PDB file of C-alpha atoms in Angstrom:
ATOM      1  CA  UNK A   1       3.414   0.155 -12.463  1.00  0.00           C
ATOM      2  CA  UNK A   2       3.522   3.710 -11.505  1.00  0.00           C
ATOM      3  CA  UNK A   3       3.966   2.560  -7.884  1.00  0.00           C
ATOM      4  CA  UNK A   4       7.216   0.877  -8.948  1.00  0.00           C
ATOM      5  CA  UNK A   5       8.544   2.883 -11.747  1.00  0.00           C
ATOM      6  CA  UNK A   6       9.278   6.705 -11.436  1.00  0.00           C
ATOM      7  CA  UNK A   7      10.103   7.444 -15.099  1.00  0.00           C
ATOM      8  CA  UNK A   8      11.352   5.910 -18.278  1.00  0.00           C
ATOM      9  CA  UNK A   9      13.492   7.146 -21.191  1.00  0.00           C
ATOM     10  CA  UNK A  10      14.748   6.210 -24.680  1.00  0.00           C
ATOM     11  CA  UNK A  11      17.802   7.435 -26.492  1.00  0.00           C
ATOM     12  CA  UNK A  12      18.004   6.584 -30.188  1.00  0.00           C
ATOM     13  CA  UNK A  13      21.494   8.091 -30.817  1.00  0.00           C
ATOM     14  CA  UNK A  14      24.885   7.711 -29.342  1.00  0.00           C
ATOM     15  CA  UNK A  15      24.919   8.416 -25.523  1.00  0.00           C
ATOM     16  CA  UNK A  16      27.855  10.453 -24.533  1.00  0.00           C
ATOM     17  CA  UNK A  17      29.875   9.987 -21.392  1.00  0.00           C
ATOM     18  CA  UNK A  18      28.489  11.905 -18.461  1.00  0.00           C
ATOM     19  CA  UNK A  19      28.495  12.250 -14.707  1.00  0.00           C
ATOM     20  CA  UNK A  20      25.606  10.508 -12.997  1.00  0.00           C
ATOM     21  CA  UNK A  21      24.384  12.116  -9.829  1.00  0.00           C
ATOM     22  CA  UNK A  22      23.020   9.993  -6.887  1.00  0.00           C
ATOM     23  CA  UNK A  23      19.409  10.256  -6.237  1.00  0.00           C
ATOM     24  CA  UNK A  24      18.423   7.152  -4.204  1.00  0.00           C
ATOM     25  CA  UNK A  25      17.108   5.346  -7.234  1.00  0.00           C
ATOM     26  CA  UNK A  26      18.021   2.231  -9.126  1.00  0.00           C
ATOM     27  CA  UNK A  27      17.638   1.570 -12.852  1.00  0.00           C
ATOM     28  CA  UNK A  28      17.230  -1.201 -15.456  1.00  0.00           C
ATOM     29  CA  UNK A  29      19.016  -0.170 -18.602  1.00  0.00           C
ATOM     30  CA  UNK A  30      18.641  -1.939 -21.978  1.00  0.00           C
ATOM     31  CA  UNK A  31      21.813  -1.276 -24.179  1.00  0.00           C
ATOM     32  CA  UNK A  32      22.148  -3.460 -27.335  1.00  0.00           C
ATOM     33  CA  UNK A  33      21.261  -7.002 -26.272  1.00  0.00           C
ATOM     34  CA  UNK A  34      22.206  -6.498 -22.566  1.00  0.00           C
ATOM     35  CA  UNK A  35      20.088  -5.372 -19.667  1.00  0.00           C
ATOM     36  CA  UNK A  36      22.103  -3.688 -16.831  1.00  0.00           C
ATOM     37  CA  UNK A  37      21.086  -2.949 -13.210  1.00  0.00           C
ATOM     38  CA  UNK A  38      22.437   0.427 -12.023  1.00  0.00           C
ATOM     39  CA  UNK A  39      22.823   0.121  -8.248  1.00  0.00           C
ATOM     40  CA  UNK A  40      22.287   3.044  -5.741  1.00  0.00           C
ATOM     41  CA  UNK A  41      25.097   5.722  -5.898  1.00  0.00           C
ATOM     42  CA  UNK A  42      26.801   7.358  -2.938  1.00  0.00           C
ATOM     43  CA  UNK A  43      28.776   9.753  -5.096  1.00  0.00           C
ATOM     44  CA  UNK A  44      28.706  10.694  -8.793  1.00  0.00           C
ATOM     45  CA  UNK A  45      29.293   7.969 -11.265  1.00  0.00           C
ATOM     46  CA  UNK A  46      31.251   8.485 -14.311  1.00  0.00           C
ATOM     47  CA  UNK A  47      29.361   6.726 -17.111  1.00  0.00           C
ATOM     48  CA  UNK A  48      31.270   5.761 -20.148  1.00  0.00           C
ATOM     49  CA  UNK A  49      28.378   6.312 -22.582  1.00  0.00           C
ATOM     50  CA  UNK A  50      27.251   3.751 -25.399  1.00  0.00           C
ATOM     51  CA  UNK A  51      27.306   3.486 -29.075  1.00  0.00           C
ATOM     52  CA  UNK A  52      23.874   1.817 -28.928  1.00  0.00           C
ATOM     53  CA  UNK A  53      20.319   3.017 -28.540  1.00  0.00           C
ATOM     54  CA  UNK A  54      19.301   2.911 -24.832  1.00  0.00           C
ATOM     55  CA  UNK A  55      16.121   2.422 -22.975  1.00  0.00           C
ATOM     56  CA  UNK A  56      15.838   2.734 -19.230  1.00  0.00           C
ATOM     57  CA  UNK A  57      13.401   2.466 -16.384  1.00  0.00           C
ATOM     58  CA  UNK A  58      14.169   4.322 -13.209  1.00  0.00           C
ATOM     59  CA  UNK A  59      12.623   2.751 -10.165  1.00  0.00           C
ATOM     60  CA  UNK A  60      11.408   4.525  -7.023  1.00  0.00           C
ATOM     61  CA  UNK A  61      13.887   4.311  -4.203  1.00  0.00           C
ATOM     62  CA  UNK A  62      13.870   0.923  -2.550  1.00  0.00           C
ATOM     63  CA  UNK A  63      11.685  -0.814  -5.222  1.00  0.00           C
ATOM     64  CA  UNK A  64      14.045  -2.668  -7.467  1.00  0.00           C
ATOM     65  CA  UNK A  65      15.767  -4.596  -4.714  1.00  0.00           C
ATOM     66  CA  UNK A  66      12.445  -6.089  -3.613  1.00  0.00           C
ATOM     67  CA  UNK A  67      11.852  -7.173  -7.267  1.00  0.00           C
ATOM     68  CA  UNK A  68      15.094  -8.649  -7.726  1.00  0.00           C
ATOM     69  CA  UNK A  69      15.282 -10.154  -4.158  1.00  0.00           C
ATOM     70  CA  UNK A  70      18.870  -8.666  -4.113  1.00  0.00           C
ATOM     71  CA  UNK A  71      19.894  -6.479  -1.147  1.00  0.00           C
ATOM     72  CA  UNK A  72      20.530  -2.998  -2.549  1.00  0.00           C
ATOM     73  CA  UNK A  73      23.827  -2.639  -0.412  1.00  0.00           C
ATOM     74  CA  UNK A  74      25.218  -5.649  -2.692  1.00  0.00           C
ATOM     75  CA  UNK A  75      25.079  -3.373  -5.886  1.00  0.00           C
ATOM     76  CA  UNK A  76      25.964  -0.125  -4.427  1.00  0.00           C
ATOM     77  CA  UNK A  77      27.940   2.065  -6.668  1.00  0.00           C
ATOM     78  CA  UNK A  78      28.126  -0.636  -9.455  1.00  0.00           C
ATOM     79  CA  UNK A  79      26.504  -1.464 -12.742  1.00  0.00           C
ATOM     80  CA  UNK A  80      25.889  -5.362 -13.226  1.00  0.00           C
ATOM     81  CA  UNK A  81      24.225  -7.398 -15.949  1.00  0.00           C
ATOM     82  CA  UNK A  82      20.803  -8.380 -14.799  1.00  0.00           C
ATOM     83  CA  UNK A  83      21.248 -12.017 -15.847  1.00  0.00           C
ATOM     84  CA  UNK A  84      24.120 -12.166 -13.099  1.00  0.00           C
ATOM     85  CA  UNK A  85      21.503 -11.459 -10.513  1.00  0.00           C
ATOM     86  CA  UNK A  86      18.304 -13.242 -11.885  1.00  0.00           C
ATOM     87  CA  UNK A  87      17.367 -15.729 -14.560  1.00  0.00           C
ATOM     88  CA  UNK A  88      15.179 -13.782 -16.917  1.00  0.00           C
ATOM     89  CA  UNK A  89      14.029 -14.122 -20.550  1.00  0.00           C
ATOM     90  CA  UNK A  90      16.162 -11.930 -22.837  1.00  0.00           C
ATOM     91  CA  UNK A  91      13.195 -11.378 -25.331  1.00  0.00           C
ATOM     92  CA  UNK A  92      11.264  -9.389 -22.746  1.00  0.00           C
ATOM     93  CA  UNK A  93      10.794  -5.524 -22.763  1.00  0.00           C
ATOM     94  CA  UNK A  94      11.867  -3.654 -19.652  1.00  0.00           C
ATOM     95  CA  UNK A  95       8.141  -3.281 -18.728  1.00  0.00           C
ATOM     96  CA  UNK A  96       7.535  -6.952 -19.265  1.00  0.00           C
ATOM     97  CA  UNK A  97      10.630  -7.796 -17.199  1.00  0.00           C
ATOM     98  CA  UNK A  98       9.368  -5.603 -14.386  1.00  0.00           C
ATOM     99  CA  UNK A  99       5.942  -7.331 -14.483  1.00  0.00           C
ATOM    100  CA  UNK A 100       7.664 -10.682 -14.425  1.00  0.00           C
ATOM    101  CA  UNK A 101       9.824  -9.706 -11.474  1.00  0.00           C
ATOM    102  CA  UNK A 102       6.838  -8.186  -9.704  1.00  0.00           C
ATOM    103  CA  UNK A 103       4.798 -11.300  -9.972  1.00  0.00           C
ATOM    104  CA  UNK A 104       7.104 -13.086  -7.571  1.00  0.00           C
ATOM    105  CA  UNK A 105       6.792 -13.104  -3.800  1.00  0.00           C
ATOM    106  CA  UNK A 106       9.321 -10.572  -2.303  1.00  0.00           C
ATOM    107  CA  UNK A 107      11.766 -11.739   0.219  1.00  0.00           C
ATOM    108  CA  UNK A 108      11.684 -10.608   3.763  1.00  0.00           C
ATOM    109  CA  UNK A 109      15.180  -9.202   3.638  1.00  0.00           C
ATOM    110  CA  UNK A 110      14.702  -6.897   0.611  1.00  0.00           C
ATOM    111  CA  UNK A 111      11.051  -6.296   1.208  1.00  0.00           C
ATOM    112  CA  UNK A 112      10.691  -5.945   4.967  1.00  0.00           C
ATOM    113  CA  UNK A 113       7.898  -3.211   4.470  1.00  0.00           C
ATOM    114  CA  UNK A 114       4.814  -2.980   2.325  1.00  0.00           C
ATOM    115  CA  UNK A 115       5.007  -0.537  -0.503  1.00  0.00           C
ATOM    116  CA  UNK A 116       2.845   2.023   1.371  1.00  0.00           C
ATOM    117  CA  UNK A 117       5.308   1.784   4.262  1.00  0.00           C
ATOM    118  CA  UNK A 118       8.226   2.048   1.903  1.00  0.00           C
ATOM    119  CA  UNK A 119       6.842   5.317   0.474  1.00  0.00           C
ATOM    120  CA  UNK A 120       6.112   6.609   4.031  1.00  0.00           C
ATOM    121  CA  UNK A 121       9.672   5.963   5.257  1.00  0.00           C
ATOM    122  CA  UNK A 122      11.109   7.530   1.928  1.00  0.00           C
ATOM    123  CA  UNK A 123       9.064  10.546   2.228  1.00  0.00           C
ATOM    124  CA  UNK A 124       9.572  11.070   5.964  1.00  0.00           C
ATOM    125  CA  UNK A 125      13.464  10.824   5.300  1.00  0.00           C
ATOM    126  CA  UNK A 126      13.181  13.210   2.364  1.00  0.00           C
ATOM    127  CA  UNK A 127      11.468  15.582   4.653  1.00  0.00           C
ATOM    128  CA  UNK A 128      14.224  15.523   7.111  1.00  0.00           C
ATOM    129  CA  UNK A 129      12.629  13.490   9.797  1.00  0.00           C
ATOM    130  CA  UNK A 130      15.016  11.886  12.495  1.00  0.00           C
ATOM    131  CA  UNK A 131      15.716   8.273  12.194  1.00  0.00           C
ATOM    132  CA  UNK A 132      14.689   7.633  15.868  1.00  0.00           C
ATOM    133  CA  UNK A 133      11.347   9.361  15.225  1.00  0.00           C
ATOM    134  CA  UNK A 134      10.661   7.230  12.074  1.00  0.00           C
ATOM    135  CA  UNK A 135      11.575   3.981  14.020  1.00  0.00           C
ATOM    136  CA  UNK A 136       9.302   4.890  16.948  1.00  0.00           C
ATOM    137  CA  UNK A 137       6.396   5.761  14.584  1.00  0.00           C
ATOM    138  CA  UNK A 138       6.699   2.485  12.772  1.00  0.00           C
ATOM    139  CA  UNK A 139       7.474   0.373  15.850  1.00  0.00           C
ATOM    140  CA  UNK A 140      10.928  -0.657  14.988  1.00  0.00           C
ATOM    141  CA  UNK A 141      14.108  -0.108  16.854  1.00  0.00           C
ATOM    142  CA  UNK A 142      16.675   2.252  15.311  1.00  0.00           C
ATOM    143  CA  UNK A 143      18.991  -0.509  14.814  1.00  0.00           C
ATOM    144  CA  UNK A 144      16.491  -2.542  12.991  1.00  0.00           C
ATOM    145  CA  UNK A 145      15.683   0.413  10.755  1.00  0.00           C
ATOM    146  CA  UNK A 146      19.298   0.946   9.931  1.00  0.00           C
ATOM    147  CA  UNK A 147      19.733  -2.640   8.967  1.00  0.00           C
ATOM    148  CA  UNK A 148      16.528  -2.678   6.903  1.00  0.00           C
ATOM    149  CA  UNK A 149      17.559   0.588   5.014  1.00  0.00           C
ATOM    150  CA  UNK A 150      20.745  -0.960   3.834  1.00  0.00           C
ATOM    151  CA  UNK A 151      18.955  -3.857   2.206  1.00  0.00           C
ATOM    152  CA  UNK A 152      16.133  -1.664   0.846  1.00  0.00           C
ATOM    153  CA  UNK A 153      17.973   1.433  -0.199  1.00  0.00           C
ATOM    154  CA  UNK A 154      21.678   0.520  -0.396  1.00  0.00           C
ATOM    155  CA  UNK A 155      22.707   2.658   2.539  1.00  0.00           C
ATOM    156  CA  UNK A 156      21.512   3.731   5.901  1.00  0.00           C
ATOM    157  CA  UNK A 157      18.815   6.204   6.571  1.00  0.00           C
ATOM    158  CA  UNK A 158      21.210   9.210   7.168  1.00  0.00           C
ATOM    159  CA  UNK A 159      22.830   8.743   3.882  1.00  0.00           C
ATOM    160  CA  UNK A 160      19.635   8.269   2.026  1.00  0.00           C
ATOM    161  CA  UNK A 161      18.402  11.621   3.726  1.00  0.00           C
ATOM    162  CA  UNK A 162      21.541  13.379   2.326  1.00  0.00           C
ATOM    163  CA  UNK A 163      21.105  11.920  -1.135  1.00  0.00           C
ATOM    164  CA  UNK A 164      17.374  12.966  -1.211  1.00  0.00           C
ATOM    165  CA  UNK A 165      18.119  16.453  -0.004  1.00  0.00           C
ATOM    166  CA  UNK A 166      20.849  16.665  -2.649  1.00  0.00           C
ATOM    167  CA  UNK A 167      18.298  15.398  -5.377  1.00  0.00           C
ATOM    168  CA  UNK A 168      15.954  18.264  -4.216  1.00  0.00           C
ATOM    169  CA  UNK A 169      18.961  20.794  -4.444  1.00  0.00           C
ATOM    170  CA  UNK A 170      19.757  19.784  -7.947  1.00  0.00           C
ATOM    171  CA  UNK A 171      16.167  20.207  -9.049  1.00  0.00           C
ATOM    172  CA  UNK A 172      16.187  23.706  -7.538  1.00  0.00           C
ATOM    173  CA  UNK A 173      19.539  24.532  -9.179  1.00  0.00           C
ATOM    174  CA  UNK A 174      18.077  23.328 -12.548  1.00  0.00           C
ATOM    175  CA  UNK A 175      15.245  25.719 -12.136  1.00  0.00           C
ATOM    176  CA  UNK A 176      17.565  28.597 -11.849  1.00  0.00           C
ATOM    177  CA  UNK A 177      17.376  29.473  -8.238  1.00  0.00           C
ATOM    178  CA  UNK A 178      20.521  31.233  -6.596  1.00  0.00           C
ATOM    179  CA  UNK A 179      22.500  29.053  -4.273  1.00  0.00           C
ATOM    180  CA  UNK A 180      21.399  30.812  -1.201  1.00  0.00           C
ATOM    181  CA  UNK A 181      17.748  30.122  -2.001  1.00  0.00           C
ATOM    182  CA  UNK A 182      18.541  26.488  -2.889  1.00  0.00           C
ATOM    183  CA  UNK A 183      20.313  25.932   0.435  1.00  0.00           C
ATOM    184  CA  UNK A 184      17.351  27.325   2.340  1.00  0.00           C
ATOM    185  CA  UNK A 185      14.585  25.497   0.407  1.00  0.00           C
ATOM    186  CA  UNK A 186      16.423  22.135   0.205  1.00  0.00           C
ATOM    187  CA  UNK A 187      16.993  22.034   4.029  1.00  0.00           C
ATOM    188  CA  UNK A 188      20.637  22.718   4.298  1.00  0.00           C
ATOM    189  CA  UNK A 189      22.053  24.547   7.419  1.00  0.00           C
ATOM    190  CA  UNK A 190      23.503  27.238   5.401  1.00  0.00           C
ATOM    191  CA  UNK A 191      25.088  27.882   1.878  1.00  0.00           C
ATOM    192  CA  UNK A 192      28.508  26.583   2.792  1.00  0.00           C
ATOM    193  CA  UNK A 193      26.782  23.291   3.846  1.00  0.00           C
ATOM    194  CA  UNK A 194      25.270  23.025   0.393  1.00  0.00           C
ATOM    195  CA  UNK A 195      28.581  23.726  -1.259  1.00  0.00           C
ATOM    196  CA  UNK A 196      30.277  20.906   0.832  1.00  0.00           C
ATOM    197  CA  UNK A 197      27.520  18.278  -0.016  1.00  0.00           C
ATOM    198  CA  UNK A 198      27.555  19.103  -3.700  1.00  0.00           C
ATOM    199  CA  UNK A 199      31.389  18.568  -3.742  1.00  0.00           C
ATOM    200  CA  UNK A 200      30.917  15.238  -1.763  1.00  0.00           C
ATOM    201  CA  UNK A 201      27.999  13.884  -3.840  1.00  0.00           C
ATOM    202  CA  UNK A 202      28.466  15.432  -7.387  1.00  0.00           C
ATOM    203  CA  UNK A 203      32.404  15.513  -7.340  1.00  0.00           C
ATOM    204  CA  UNK A 204      32.321  19.011  -8.674  1.00  0.00           C
ATOM    205  CA  UNK A 205      31.939  22.369  -7.312  1.00  0.00           C
ATOM    206  CA  UNK A 206      28.450  23.824  -7.017  1.00  0.00           C
ATOM    207  CA  UNK A 207      29.193  26.495  -9.653  1.00  0.00           C
ATOM    208  CA  UNK A 208      30.189  23.848 -12.188  1.00  0.00           C
ATOM    209  CA  UNK A 209      27.063  21.649 -11.315  1.00  0.00           C
ATOM    210  CA  UNK A 210      24.774  24.745 -11.857  1.00  0.00           C
ATOM    211  CA  UNK A 211      26.427  25.893 -15.062  1.00  0.00           C
ATOM    212  CA  UNK A 212      25.050  25.081 -18.543  1.00  0.00           C
ATOM    213  CA  UNK A 213      27.805  22.410 -18.973  1.00  0.00           C
ATOM    214  CA  UNK A 214      26.238  20.545 -16.188  1.00  0.00           C
ATOM    215  CA  UNK A 215      22.705  20.692 -17.241  1.00  0.00           C
ATOM    216  CA  UNK A 216      20.451  17.726 -16.114  1.00  0.00           C
ATOM    217  CA  UNK A 217      19.671  15.169 -19.066  1.00  0.00           C
ATOM    218  CA  UNK A 218      17.642  12.005 -19.277  1.00  0.00           C
ATOM    219  CA  UNK A 219      20.497   9.503 -19.871  1.00  0.00           C
ATOM    220  CA  UNK A 220      20.860   6.145 -18.175  1.00  0.00           C
ATOM    221  CA  UNK A 221      22.390   5.903 -14.895  1.00  0.00           C
ATOM    222  CA  UNK A 222      20.566   5.120 -11.835  1.00  0.00           C
ATOM    223  CA  UNK A 223      20.307   8.638 -11.201  1.00  0.00           C
ATOM    224  CA  UNK A 224      20.151  12.188 -12.701  1.00  0.00           C
ATOM    225  CA  UNK A 225      23.054  12.754 -15.307  1.00  0.00           C
ATOM    226  CA  UNK A 226      25.042  15.685 -16.185  1.00  0.00           C
ATOM    227  CA  UNK A 227      27.331  16.056 -19.230  1.00  0.00           C
TER     228      UNK A 227
END
């Protein structure tokens, strides 16, 4: 299961509205009697909150589409009930649902690569590798890789690289590093580049993102969430 799921969470109290930050992941979220699929985000998603206790599983990038056999691009920037995508038993826990979904044979569109290859492509994009270099190393054409990434991740490799770099920057900001150090360590050209990307992907200025009011929390999303 660890190869599929990055983390899980449970919130027993009311979940307040929050700003969900893109991180390249997708979630299964249980709220009340409904299970929701949180698609991959290209910008911050404003979550409405919930009066119900919430449980969630956050899947590693590219994993949940292969389990659902639904191209990630079809659920980009949206939240949709799981039963609209797949017929599942409603009495199953999220981990049991994951095991049920994983027991099926993945489709060639949503799972064109093995899990080890998926991890390799994700890691190389996170490290900033050029799309052409990855395509050459894996034996695909650049055009094929672009098409496959849309189905696997929900967006092309260049966008995924931006999102993964942004996720790294958010973690560094949460650790208290100054913006100049964050820009250098996360792989931005300079500090203004970091500021532009934060504005585009978080929808708020960097200062606001890094402030205590925008501290990271483990609430449901599809991504990291800030208050």
